[in-house]
Amino acid sequence: MRSFTVRAPASSANLGPGFDSLGISLGLFTTLRVTRQPFTQVVPLGPELADTPADTSNYIYRCMQITARRVGRELPPVRVEIQTEVPLARGLGSSAAALVAGLVAANVLLGEPLGQDELLDMAAREEGHADNVAPALMGGIAVATLDRVGTHFVRLSPPEYLGVTVLIPDFELSTSKARAVLPTEYSRADTVHALSHAALLAAALATGRLELLEHAMQDYVHQIWRAPLVPGLTDVLEGATRHGALGAALSGAGPTVLCFHDARQDTAGLHAFLHGVMRRNGLDGRVMNLPIDLQGVLVSEDQ
């Protein structure tokens, strides 16, 4: 293909207790248009990417080089145009979408020497965990682990009528800062709580038991420690289910907060509650319903 497009979705990780292991793919996208030409150009487009490098030091091009090094080949000269709907540093998997898009684009350029499992393992090792990259690559809900042997995963189709509402505040929170506040050790009680609730959450999503989400999404591993970094988080976690949510969680490292809802029900009350939380905490931002992406990364040939 002389010119092709790669589209990778946003994702929300953890979903409460599934720390570094559970994520869902969402309908906001990072898109690359890759065109063979005699010299290499990297062209970030749009206000979201205004401060990102317009050369081969760009993160997406560096991700493309990871694939090339893996297969022992050089990338051919190309023009890479980059656009994104995924807000940066908001806990919606912007780096995972960029990483997956870059790895897949290079794989296509080089004749697709790597399969999905190899791409997932590369992405997970680059990120350090698989909770965002697995749903970005495969779509739907992913339960994934990363160890010395490899990356192991189960892809789940979302339960019928599962809907997603997100509150996206207008401030950034780096993953490194959000990880720095976490303790280095946990009590046995908190460990048992995390294991049991993560297992219950995965089972509830696998079987469509939406009524269990309120209880299954409780978490003591990361949300309580990150709450001081995200004004209003505790209000949402404690109050969202009284306004139409099935359950609520910090999205990834934050500051976005995700609420599951029954897609058959009106979400006006939930939106009003979330806007009220922002007002009370002096925040600006967006509240929106997002579709769950079922396809993951997509490649299409340009005409």
Coordinates of N, CA and C in Angstrom, one line a residue, residues 121-218:
D121 N 2.4 -8.0 23.1 CA 3.5 -8.1 24.0 C 4.5 -7.0 23.9
M122 N 4.9 -6.5 22.7 CA 5.7 -5.4 22.6 C 5.1 -4.1 23.2
A123 N 3.8 -3.9 22.9 CA 3.2 -2.7 23.5 C 3.1 -2.8 25.0
A124 N 2.8 -3.9 25.5 CA 2.7 -4.0 27.0 C 4.0 -3.8 27.7
R125 N 5.1 -4.3 27.1 CA 6.4 -4.1 27.7 C 6.9 -2.7 27.6
E126 N 6.5 -2.0 26.5 CA 6.9 -0.6 26.3 C 6.1 0.2 27.4
E127 N 4.8 -0.1 27.6 CA 4.0 0.7 28.5 C 4.3 0.3 30.0
G128 N 4.7 -1.0 30.2 CA 5.0 -1.5 31.5 C 3.8 -2.3 32.1
H129 N 2.7 -2.3 31.3 CA 1.4 -3.0 31.7 C 0.5 -3.1 30.5
A130 N -0.5 -3.9 30.5 CA -1.2 -4.2 29.3 C -2.7 -3.7 29.4
D131 N -3.0 -3.0 30.4 CA -4.4 -2.6 30.6 C -5.0 -1.7 29.6
N132 N -4.2 -0.7 29.1 CA -4.6 0.2 28.0 C -4.3 -0.4 26.6
V133 N -3.2 -1.0 26.4 CA -2.8 -1.4 25.1 C -3.6 -2.5 24.6
A134 N -4.0 -3.4 25.5 CA -4.8 -4.6 25.0 C -6.2 -4.2 24.4
P135 N -7.0 -3.3 25.1 CA -8.2 -2.9 24.5 C -8.0 -2.0 23.2
A136 N -6.9 -1.2 23.3 CA -6.6 -0.4 22.1 C -6.3 -1.2 20.9
L137 N -5.6 -2.4 21.1 CA -5.3 -3.3 20.0 C -6.5 -4.1 19.5
M138 N -7.3 -4.6 20.5 CA -8.3 -5.6 20.2 C -9.8 -5.1 20.3
G139 N -10.0 -4.0 21.0 CA -11.3 -3.5 21.2 C -12.0 -4.2 22.3
G140 N -13.2 -3.7 22.7 CA -14.0 -4.4 23.8 C -13.3 -4.2 25.1
I141 N -13.5 -5.2 26.0 CA -12.9 -5.3 27.3 C -11.8 -6.3 27.3
A142 N -10.7 -5.9 27.9 CA -9.6 -6.8 28.0 C -9.1 -7.1 29.4
V143 N -8.9 -8.3 29.8 CA -8.3 -8.7 31.0 C -6.9 -9.2 30.6
A144 N -5.8 -8.6 31.1 CA -4.5 -9.0 30.6 C -3.5 -8.9 31.8
T145 N -2.5 -9.8 31.7 CA -1.4 -9.8 32.6 C -0.1 -9.8 31.8
L146 N 1.0 -9.3 32.4 CA 2.3 -9.2 31.8 C 3.3 -9.8 32.8
D147 N 4.0 -10.8 32.3 CA 5.1 -11.4 33.1 C 6.3 -11.7 32.3
R148 N 7.3 -12.4 32.8 CA 8.5 -12.6 32.1 C 8.3 -13.5 30.9
V149 N 7.3 -14.4 30.9 CA 7.0 -15.3 29.9 C 6.3 -14.6 28.7
G150 N 5.4 -13.7 29.0 CA 4.7 -13.1 27.9 C 3.5 -12.3 28.4
T151 N 2.7 -11.8 27.5 CA 1.4 -11.1 27.8 C 0.3 -12.1 27.6
H152 N -0.6 -12.2 28.6 CA -1.7 -13.2 28.5 C -3.0 -12.4 28.7
F153 N -4.0 -12.7 27.9 CA -5.2 -11.9 27.9 C -6.4 -12.7 27.5
V154 N -7.5 -12.1 28.0 CA -8.9 -12.6 27.5 C -9.6 -11.3 27.1
R155 N -10.2 -11.4 25.9 CA -11.0 -10.3 25.4 C -12.4 -10.6 25.6
L156 N -13.1 -9.7 26.2 CA -14.6 -9.9 26.5 C -15.4 -8.9 25.7
S157 N -16.5 -9.4 25.1 CA -17.4 -8.5 24.5 C -18.2 -7.8 25.6
P158 N -18.4 -6.5 25.5 CA -19.1 -5.8 26.5 C -20.5 -6.3 26.7
P159 N -21.0 -6.3 28.0 CA -22.4 -6.8 28.2 C -23.4 -5.9 27.4
E160 N -24.5 -6.5 27.0 CA -25.6 -5.7 26.4 C -26.1 -4.6 27.3
Y161 N -26.3 -3.5 26.7 CA -26.8 -2.3 27.4 C -25.8 -1.6 28.4
L162 N -24.5 -2.0 28.3 CA -23.5 -1.3 29.1 C -23.2 0.0 28.4
G163 N -23.4 1.1 29.1 CA -23.0 2.4 28.6 C -21.9 3.1 29.4
V164 N -21.3 4.0 28.8 CA -20.1 4.7 29.4 C -20.3 6.2 29.4
T165 N -20.2 6.9 30.5 CA -20.2 8.3 30.6 C -18.8 8.7 31.2
V166 N -18.2 9.7 30.7 CA -16.9 10.2 31.2 C -17.0 11.7 31.6
L167 N -16.4 12.0 32.7 CA -16.1 13.4 33.1 C -14.7 13.7 32.8
I168 N -14.4 14.6 31.9 CA -13.0 14.9 31.5 C -12.7 16.3 31.9
P169 N -11.9 16.4 33.1 CA -11.6 17.8 33.5 C -10.6 18.5 32.6
D170 N -10.6 19.8 32.7 CA -9.6 20.6 31.8 C -8.3 20.8 32.5
F171 N -7.7 19.7 33.1 CA -6.4 19.8 33.6 C -5.7 18.4 33.3
E172 N -4.4 18.4 33.2 CA -3.6 17.2 32.9 C -3.1 16.6 34.2
L173 N -2.9 15.3 34.2 CA -2.3 14.6 35.3 C -1.4 13.5 34.8
S174 N -0.1 13.7 34.9 CA 0.8 12.7 34.3 C 0.7 11.4 35.1
T175 N 0.9 10.3 34.4 CA 0.9 9.0 35.0 C 2.0 8.8 36.0
S176 N 3.1 9.4 35.7 CA 4.2 9.3 36.7 C 3.9 10.0 38.0
K177 N 3.2 11.1 38.0 CA 2.8 11.8 39.2 C 1.8 11.0 39.9
A178 N 0.8 10.4 39.2 CA -0.2 9.7 39.8 C 0.3 8.4 40.4
R179 N 1.3 7.8 39.8 CA 1.9 6.6 40.4 C 2.8 6.9 41.6
A180 N 3.4 8.1 41.6 CA 4.3 8.4 42.7 C 3.6 8.5 44.1
V181 N 2.3 8.7 44.1 CA 1.6 8.8 45.4 C 1.1 7.4 45.9
L182 N 1.3 6.4 45.2 CA 0.9 5.1 45.6 C 1.9 4.5 46.6
P183 N 1.4 3.7 47.6 CA 2.2 3.1 48.6 C 3.0 2.0 47.9
T184 N 4.2 1.6 48.6 CA 5.0 0.5 48.1 C 4.6 -0.8 48.6
E185 N 3.8 -0.8 49.7 CA 3.3 -2.0 50.3 C 1.8 -1.9 50.7
Y186 N 1.1 -3.0 50.7 CA -0.3 -3.0 51.1 C -0.6 -4.1 52.1
S187 N -1.6 -3.8 53.0 CA -1.9 -4.8 54.0 C -2.6 -6.0 53.4
R188 N -2.6 -7.1 54.2 CA -3.3 -8.3 53.7 C -4.7 -8.0 53.4
A189 N -5.4 -7.2 54.2 CA -6.8 -7.0 54.0 C -7.1 -6.2 52.7
D190 N -6.2 -5.2 52.4 CA -6.4 -4.5 51.2 C -6.1 -5.4 50.0
T191 N -5.1 -6.3 50.1 CA -4.8 -7.2 49.0 C -5.9 -8.1 48.8
V192 N -6.5 -8.7 49.8 CA -7.7 -9.6 49.6 C -8.8 -8.8 49.0
H193 N -9.1 -7.6 49.5 CA -10.1 -6.7 48.9 C -9.9 -6.5 47.4
A194 N -8.7 -6.2 47.0 CA -8.3 -6.0 45.6 C -8.6 -7.2 44.8
L195 N -8.0 -8.3 45.2 CA -8.2 -9.6 44.5 C -9.6 -10.0 44.3
S196 N -10.4 -9.9 45.4 CA -11.8 -10.4 45.3 C -12.6 -9.4 44.5
H197 N -12.4 -8.1 44.6 CA -13.2 -7.2 43.8 C -12.8 -7.2 42.3
A198 N -11.5 -7.4 42.0 CA -11.1 -7.5 40.6 C -11.7 -8.7 40.0
A199 N -11.7 -9.8 40.7 CA -12.3 -11.1 40.2 C -13.8 -10.9 40.0
L200 N -14.5 -10.3 40.9 CA -15.9 -10.1 40.8 C -16.2 -9.2 39.6
L201 N -15.4 -8.1 39.4 CA -15.7 -7.2 38.3 C -15.5 -7.9 37.0
A202 N -14.4 -8.7 36.8 CA -14.2 -9.4 35.6 C -15.4 -10.4 35.4
A203 N -15.8 -11.1 36.4 CA -16.9 -12.1 36.3 C -18.2 -11.3 35.9
A204 N -18.5 -10.2 36.6 CA -19.7 -9.5 36.3 C -19.7 -9.0 34.8
L205 N -18.6 -8.5 34.3 CA -18.5 -8.0 32.9 C -18.7 -9.2 32.0
A206 N -18.1 -10.3 32.3 CA -18.1 -11.5 31.4 C -19.5 -12.1 31.4
T207 N -20.3 -12.0 32.4 CA -21.6 -12.6 32.5 C -22.8 -11.6 32.3
G208 N -22.5 -10.3 32.2 CA -23.5 -9.3 32.1 C -24.3 -9.0 33.3
R209 N -23.7 -9.3 34.5 CA -24.3 -9.0 35.8 C -24.1 -7.5 36.2
L210 N -24.8 -6.6 35.5 CA -24.6 -5.2 35.6 C -24.9 -4.7 37.1
E211 N -25.8 -5.4 37.7 CA -26.2 -5.0 39.1 C -25.1 -5.2 40.1
L212 N -24.0 -5.9 39.7 CA -22.9 -6.1 40.6 C -21.8 -5.1 40.5
L213 N -21.9 -4.2 39.5 CA -20.8 -3.3 39.2 C -20.6 -2.3 40.3
E214 N -21.7 -1.8 41.0 CA -21.5 -0.9 42.1 C -20.6 -1.4 43.1
H215 N -20.7 -2.7 43.5 CA -19.9 -3.3 44.5 C -18.6 -3.7 44.0
A216 N -18.6 -4.3 42.7 CA -17.3 -4.8 42.2 C -16.3 -3.8 41.9
M217 N -16.7 -2.5 41.6 CA -15.8 -1.5 41.2 C -15.1 -0.8 42.4
Q218 N -15.4 -1.2 43.6 CA -14.7 -0.6 44.8 C -13.3 -0.9 44.8

